[in-house]
mmCIF file of C-alpha atoms in Angstrom:
data_model
loop_
_atom_site.group_PDB
_atom_site.id
_atom_site.type_symbol
_atom_site.label_atom_id
_atom_site.label_comp_id
_atom_site.label_asym_id
_atom_site.label_seq_id
_atom_site.Cartn_x
_atom_site.Cartn_y
_atom_site.Cartn_z
ATOM 1 C CA UNK A 13 0.118 -0.263 -0.226
ATOM 2 C CA UNK A 14 1.915 3.007 -0.958
ATOM 3 C CA UNK A 15 1.773 6.266 0.895
ATOM 4 C CA UNK A 16 1.369 9.400 -1.379
ATOM 5 C CA UNK A 17 2.352 12.378 0.478
ATOM 6 C CA UNK A 18 2.767 14.688 -2.725
ATOM 7 C CA UNK A 19 -0.642 16.121 -2.427
ATOM 8 C CA UNK A 20 -0.773 16.784 1.143
ATOM 9 C CA UNK A 21 2.890 17.876 2.424
ATOM 10 C CA UNK A 22 4.022 16.367 5.252
ATOM 11 C CA UNK A 23 2.006 14.168 7.281
ATOM 12 C CA UNK A 24 1.993 13.111 10.902
ATOM 13 C CA UNK A 25 2.943 9.158 10.529
ATOM 14 C CA UNK A 26 1.532 8.375 13.936
ATOM 15 C CA UNK A 27 -2.043 9.953 12.175
ATOM 16 C CA UNK A 28 -1.000 7.606 9.030
ATOM 17 C CA UNK A 29 -0.763 4.391 10.922
ATOM 18 C CA UNK A 30 -3.773 4.789 12.973
ATOM 19 C CA UNK A 31 -5.975 5.398 9.823
ATOM 20 C CA UNK A 32 -4.441 2.241 7.913
ATOM 21 C CA UNK A 33 -4.924 0.280 11.223
ATOM 22 C CA UNK A 34 -8.536 1.562 11.733
ATOM 23 C CA UNK A 35 -9.367 0.920 8.092
ATOM 24 C CA UNK A 36 -7.860 -2.557 8.189
ATOM 25 C CA UNK A 37 -10.047 -3.576 10.984
ATOM 26 C CA UNK A 38 -13.300 -2.572 9.493
ATOM 27 C CA UNK A 39 -12.731 -4.582 6.178
ATOM 28 C CA UNK A 40 -11.438 -7.301 8.286
ATOM 29 C CA UNK A 41 -14.846 -7.565 10.136
ATOM 30 C CA UNK A 42 -16.994 -6.278 6.889
ATOM 31 C CA UNK A 43 -15.260 -7.250 3.635
ATOM 32 C CA UNK A 44 -17.933 -5.306 1.667
ATOM 33 C CA UNK A 45 -17.296 -1.740 3.285
ATOM 34 C CA UNK A 46 -18.420 1.878 2.411
ATOM 35 C CA UNK A 47 -16.335 4.643 3.398
ATOM 36 C CA UNK A 48 -18.071 8.367 3.910
ATOM 37 C CA UNK A 49 -16.153 11.545 3.818
ATOM 38 C CA UNK A 50 -17.542 14.890 5.301
ATOM 39 C CA UNK A 51 -16.674 17.855 7.195
ATOM 40 C CA UNK A 52 -18.118 19.448 10.255
ATOM 41 C CA UNK A 53 -18.619 23.098 11.094
ATOM 42 C CA UNK A 54 -19.819 25.679 13.595
ATOM 43 C CA UNK A 55 -22.258 28.439 12.884
ATOM 44 C CA UNK A 56 -19.961 31.353 12.601
ATOM 45 C CA UNK A 57 -21.391 33.224 14.771
ATOM 46 C CA UNK A 58 -20.803 30.427 17.683
ATOM 47 C CA UNK A 59 -17.300 29.795 17.707
ATOM 48 C CA UNK A 60 -16.042 30.660 20.548
ATOM 49 C CA UNK A 61 -19.270 28.686 22.186
ATOM 50 C CA UNK A 62 -18.119 25.454 20.558
ATOM 51 C CA UNK A 63 -14.499 25.773 19.999
ATOM 52 C CA UNK A 64 -13.730 24.864 23.704
ATOM 53 C CA UNK A 65 -15.780 21.898 23.616
ATOM 54 C CA UNK A 66 -13.326 19.041 23.354
ATOM 55 C CA UNK A 67 -16.738 16.448 23.758
ATOM 56 C CA UNK A 68 -18.639 17.561 20.572
ATOM 57 C CA UNK A 69 -17.136 14.553 18.370
ATOM 58 C CA UNK A 70 -17.886 11.577 21.177
ATOM 59 C CA UNK A 71 -21.580 13.115 21.186
ATOM 60 C CA UNK A 72 -21.734 13.060 17.453
ATOM 61 C CA UNK A 73 -20.652 9.592 17.248
ATOM 62 C CA UNK A 74 -22.869 8.285 20.138
ATOM 63 C CA UNK A 75 -26.028 10.076 18.513
ATOM 64 C CA UNK A 76 -25.119 8.420 15.081
ATOM 65 C CA UNK A 77 -24.873 5.316 16.673
ATOM 66 C CA UNK A 78 -28.005 5.581 18.716
ATOM 67 C CA UNK A 79 -29.852 6.506 15.629
ATOM 68 C CA UNK A 80 -28.400 3.158 13.726
ATOM 69 C CA UNK A 81 -29.081 1.147 15.974
ATOM 70 C CA UNK A 82 -32.781 2.418 16.465
ATOM 71 C CA UNK A 83 -33.075 1.940 12.714
ATOM 72 C CA UNK A 84 -31.943 -1.796 12.993
ATOM 73 C CA UNK A 85 -34.145 -2.536 15.713
ATOM 74 C CA UNK A 86 -36.923 -0.766 13.860
ATOM 75 C CA UNK A 87 -36.573 -2.625 10.663
ATOM 76 C CA UNK A 88 -36.049 -6.140 12.130
ATOM 77 C CA UNK A 89 -39.526 -5.481 14.115
ATOM 78 C CA UNK A 90 -41.124 -4.932 10.404
ATOM 79 C CA UNK A 91 -39.316 -8.199 9.685
ATOM 80 C CA UNK A 92 -37.137 -6.356 6.774
ATOM 81 C CA UNK A 93 -34.247 -8.061 5.980
ATOM 82 C CA UNK A 94 -31.165 -5.835 7.772
ATOM 83 C CA UNK A 95 -27.616 -6.235 8.423
ATOM 84 C CA UNK A 96 -25.710 -5.244 11.661
ATOM 85 C CA UNK A 97 -22.848 -2.629 11.215
ATOM 86 C CA UNK A 98 -19.893 -1.532 13.237
ATOM 87 C CA UNK A 99 -19.461 2.446 12.959
ATOM 88 C CA UNK A 100 -15.668 3.006 12.824
ATOM 89 C CA UNK A 101 -14.541 6.765 12.369
ATOM 90 C CA UNK A 102 -11.372 8.789 11.705
ATOM 91 C CA UNK A 103 -11.667 12.640 12.896
ATOM 92 C CA UNK A 104 -9.040 15.546 12.563
ATOM 93 C CA UNK A 105 -10.017 18.950 13.974
ATOM 94 C CA UNK A 106 -8.675 21.579 11.682
ATOM 95 C CA UNK A 107 -8.281 25.293 11.585
ATOM 96 C CA UNK A 108 -9.603 27.925 8.693
ATOM 97 C CA UNK A 109 -12.680 29.643 7.655
ATOM 98 C CA UNK A 110 -15.332 28.710 5.038
ATOM 99 C CA UNK A 111 -15.676 31.453 2.116
ATOM 100 C CA UNK A 112 -19.061 32.050 4.020
ATOM 101 C CA UNK A 113 -17.886 32.600 7.066
ATOM 102 C CA UNK A 114 -18.529 35.799 8.975
ATOM 103 C CA UNK A 115 -16.182 36.243 11.568
ATOM 104 C CA UNK A 116 -14.435 38.837 13.886
ATOM 105 C CA UNK A 117 -11.099 39.333 14.621
ATOM 106 C CA UNK A 118 -11.505 37.357 17.496
ATOM 107 C CA UNK A 119 -12.850 34.562 15.572
ATOM 108 C CA UNK A 120 -9.791 33.832 13.016
ATOM 109 C CA UNK A 121 -8.950 30.529 12.719
ATOM 110 C CA UNK A 122 -12.507 28.837 12.999
ATOM 111 C CA UNK A 123 -12.357 25.359 13.923
ATOM 112 C CA UNK A 124 -14.086 22.626 11.932
ATOM 113 C CA UNK A 125 -13.833 18.870 11.923
ATOM 114 C CA UNK A 126 -12.769 16.542 8.810
ATOM 115 C CA UNK A 127 -14.333 13.043 9.536
ATOM 116 C CA UNK A 128 -14.373 9.730 7.815
ATOM 117 C CA UNK A 129 -16.971 6.891 8.467
ATOM 118 C CA UNK A 130 -16.598 3.110 7.647
ATOM 119 C CA UNK A 131 -19.737 1.089 7.550
ATOM 120 C CA UNK A 132 -20.954 -2.440 6.803
ATOM 121 C CA UNK A 133 -21.917 -2.114 3.051
ATOM 122 C CA UNK A 134 -24.621 -4.336 3.440
ATOM 123 C CA UNK A 135 -26.079 -2.160 5.758
ATOM 124 C CA UNK A 136 -25.678 1.131 4.388
ATOM 125 C CA UNK A 137 -24.699 1.091 0.697
ATOM 126 C CA UNK A 138 -24.963 4.703 0.036
ATOM 127 C CA UNK A 139 -25.242 7.810 2.075
ATOM 128 C CA UNK A 140 -28.457 9.284 0.361
ATOM 129 C CA UNK A 141 -29.478 12.561 -0.760
ATOM 130 C CA UNK A 142 -28.569 15.241 1.648
ATOM 131 C CA UNK A 143 -31.240 17.850 0.169
ATOM 132 C CA UNK A 144 -34.755 18.119 1.010
ATOM 133 C CA UNK A 145 -37.029 16.134 -1.544
ATOM 134 C CA UNK A 146 -40.474 17.753 -2.367
ATOM 135 C CA UNK A 147 -39.965 19.848 0.947
ATOM 136 C CA UNK A 148 -38.789 17.407 3.334
ATOM 137 C CA UNK A 149 -35.848 15.353 4.299
ATOM 138 C CA UNK A 150 -35.283 11.563 3.468
ATOM 139 C CA UNK A 151 -34.591 9.265 6.263
ATOM 140 C CA UNK A 152 -31.013 8.075 5.514
ATOM 141 C CA UNK A 153 -27.334 7.932 6.334
ATOM 142 C CA UNK A 154 -26.810 11.637 5.253
ATOM 143 C CA UNK A 155 -29.715 12.747 7.239
ATOM 144 C CA UNK A 156 -28.827 11.069 10.116
ATOM 145 C CA UNK A 157 -25.336 12.330 9.977
ATOM 146 C CA UNK A 158 -26.929 16.090 10.069
ATOM 147 C CA UNK A 159 -29.124 14.911 12.935
ATOM 148 C CA UNK A 160 -26.241 13.803 14.986
ATOM 149 C CA UNK A 161 -24.425 16.510 14.369
ATOM 150 C CA UNK A 162 -27.211 19.171 15.168
ATOM 151 C CA UNK A 163 -27.947 17.110 18.300
ATOM 152 C CA UNK A 164 -23.940 17.316 19.223
ATOM 153 C CA UNK A 165 -24.221 21.051 19.202
ATOM 154 C CA UNK A 166 -27.350 20.822 21.267
ATOM 155 C CA UNK A 167 -29.182 23.166 18.601
ATOM 156 C CA UNK A 168 -32.134 20.432 18.122
ATOM 157 C CA UNK A 169 -33.959 22.171 20.856
ATOM 158 C CA UNK A 170 -34.300 25.267 18.402
ATOM 159 C CA UNK A 171 -37.258 25.992 16.326
ATOM 160 C CA UNK A 172 -36.859 25.142 12.693
ATOM 161 C CA UNK A 173 -33.491 23.215 13.647
ATOM 162 C CA UNK A 174 -32.946 21.765 10.361
ATOM 163 C CA UNK A 175 -31.546 24.961 9.268
ATOM 164 C CA UNK A 176 -28.582 23.824 11.019
ATOM 165 C CA UNK A 177 -27.923 20.554 8.694
ATOM 166 C CA UNK A 178 -25.778 22.385 6.357
ATOM 167 C CA UNK A 179 -23.304 22.905 9.217
ATOM 168 C CA UNK A 180 -22.559 19.230 7.827
ATOM 169 C CA UNK A 181 -20.672 19.297 4.268
ATOM 170 C CA UNK A 182 -20.324 16.498 2.021
ATOM 171 C CA UNK A 183 -17.522 17.122 -0.634
ATOM 172 C CA UNK A 184 -17.711 15.662 -4.237
ATOM 173 C CA UNK A 185 -17.880 11.785 -4.527
ATOM 174 C CA UNK A 186 -18.036 11.777 -0.789
ATOM 175 C CA UNK A 187 -17.779 7.858 -0.404
ATOM 176 C CA UNK A 188 -16.265 4.558 -1.782
ATOM 177 C CA UNK A 189 -17.017 1.087 -2.142
ATOM 178 C CA UNK A 190 -14.610 -1.567 -1.090
ATOM 179 C CA UNK A 191 -14.631 -5.582 -1.575
ATOM 180 C CA UNK A 192 -11.660 -7.651 -0.330
ATOM 181 C CA UNK A 193 -13.227 -10.654 -2.035
ATOM 182 C CA UNK A 194 -12.905 -8.909 -5.731
ATOM 183 C CA UNK A 195 -9.846 -8.886 -7.690
ATOM 184 C CA UNK A 196 -10.055 -5.503 -7.868
ATOM 185 C CA UNK A 197 -9.918 -4.727 -4.659
ATOM 186 C CA UNK A 198 -6.341 -3.663 -4.255
ATOM 187 C CA UNK A 199 -7.101 -0.833 -7.112
ATOM 188 C CA UNK A 200 -10.086 0.045 -5.319
ATOM 189 C CA UNK A 201 -8.308 0.699 -1.981
ATOM 190 C CA UNK A 202 -5.274 2.985 -3.039
ATOM 191 C CA UNK A 203 -8.094 5.958 -3.659
ATOM 192 C CA UNK A 204 -9.528 5.368 -0.768
ATOM 193 C CA UNK A 205 -6.074 5.250 1.312
ATOM 194 C CA UNK A 206 -5.057 8.518 -0.742
ATOM 195 C CA UNK A 207 -8.279 10.420 0.521
ATOM 196 C CA UNK A 208 -7.857 9.317 4.056
ATOM 197 C CA UNK A 209 -4.421 10.525 4.466
ATOM 198 C CA UNK A 210 -5.706 14.028 4.038
ATOM 199 C CA UNK A 211 -6.651 13.941 7.596
ATOM 200 C CA UNK A 212 -3.117 13.476 8.618
ATOM 201 C CA UNK A 213 -1.793 16.001 6.764
ATOM 202 C CA UNK A 214 0.100 18.333 9.646
ATOM 203 C CA UNK A 215 -0.999 21.802 7.689
ATOM 204 C CA UNK A 216 -3.685 23.466 9.104
ATOM 205 C CA UNK A 217 -3.597 21.775 12.551
ATOM 206 C CA UNK A 218 -2.490 23.640 15.679
ATOM 207 C CA UNK A 219 -1.861 21.868 18.892
ATOM 208 C CA UNK A 220 -1.032 25.389 20.933
ATOM 209 C CA UNK A 221 -4.531 25.210 22.857
ATOM 210 C CA UNK A 222 -3.893 21.937 24.105
ATOM 211 C CA UNK A 223 -6.674 20.196 22.604
ATOM 212 C CA UNK A 224 -6.478 16.788 20.579
ATOM 213 C CA UNK A 225 -6.567 17.370 16.942
ATOM 214 C CA UNK A 226 -7.126 13.343 16.104
ATOM 215 C CA UNK A 227 -9.557 10.745 16.919
ATOM 216 C CA UNK A 228 -10.317 7.489 15.875
ATOM 217 C CA UNK A 229 -12.651 4.502 16.990
ATOM 218 C CA UNK A 230 -10.856 1.939 19.350
ATOM 219 C CA UNK A 231 -10.479 -1.697 18.324
#
């Protein structure tokens, strides 16, 4: 497995190791794996409120796990064929603003998170649309991700809290499929590794405030 550092500059080698280990563990458990990438942002006027809360990603993952488990139980009760999935994850904390952020001088270098999730493709083959369809959101994996982040930020108590769903940004081509039992597996794996190594780049991270910049699921 090659490690391409040309695109991202110097990489944190410890992060690189944990990224590869986390992906390997998922593929070992789920030979058919889906990997999805997205970013988590704060409301631009609440940077100071959230950037000092080191529990937000933990809350996000806990909420998403709870939703996945509830959906599994609901479908099983309806006698729909369902598959269990582990939820493995990687996250990094980074600094830098989006073009539409309205920041004061005290809010320079706002915090955001890059996240990758790894799930059983037999349970979730696609993230699904993250836009409204005919005025409402479809209940799919993307919806649950957006819901989990809004709940982690404790914004779900506000009226019309769906307006905060776009704080989750899904980039172009956000997901990949891997199948360990297919002959093209090695060719499919390398682009996933290259995409995930973006999380290991040293540039845009800052540890001076004492908060962690990297986390991953435990084995």
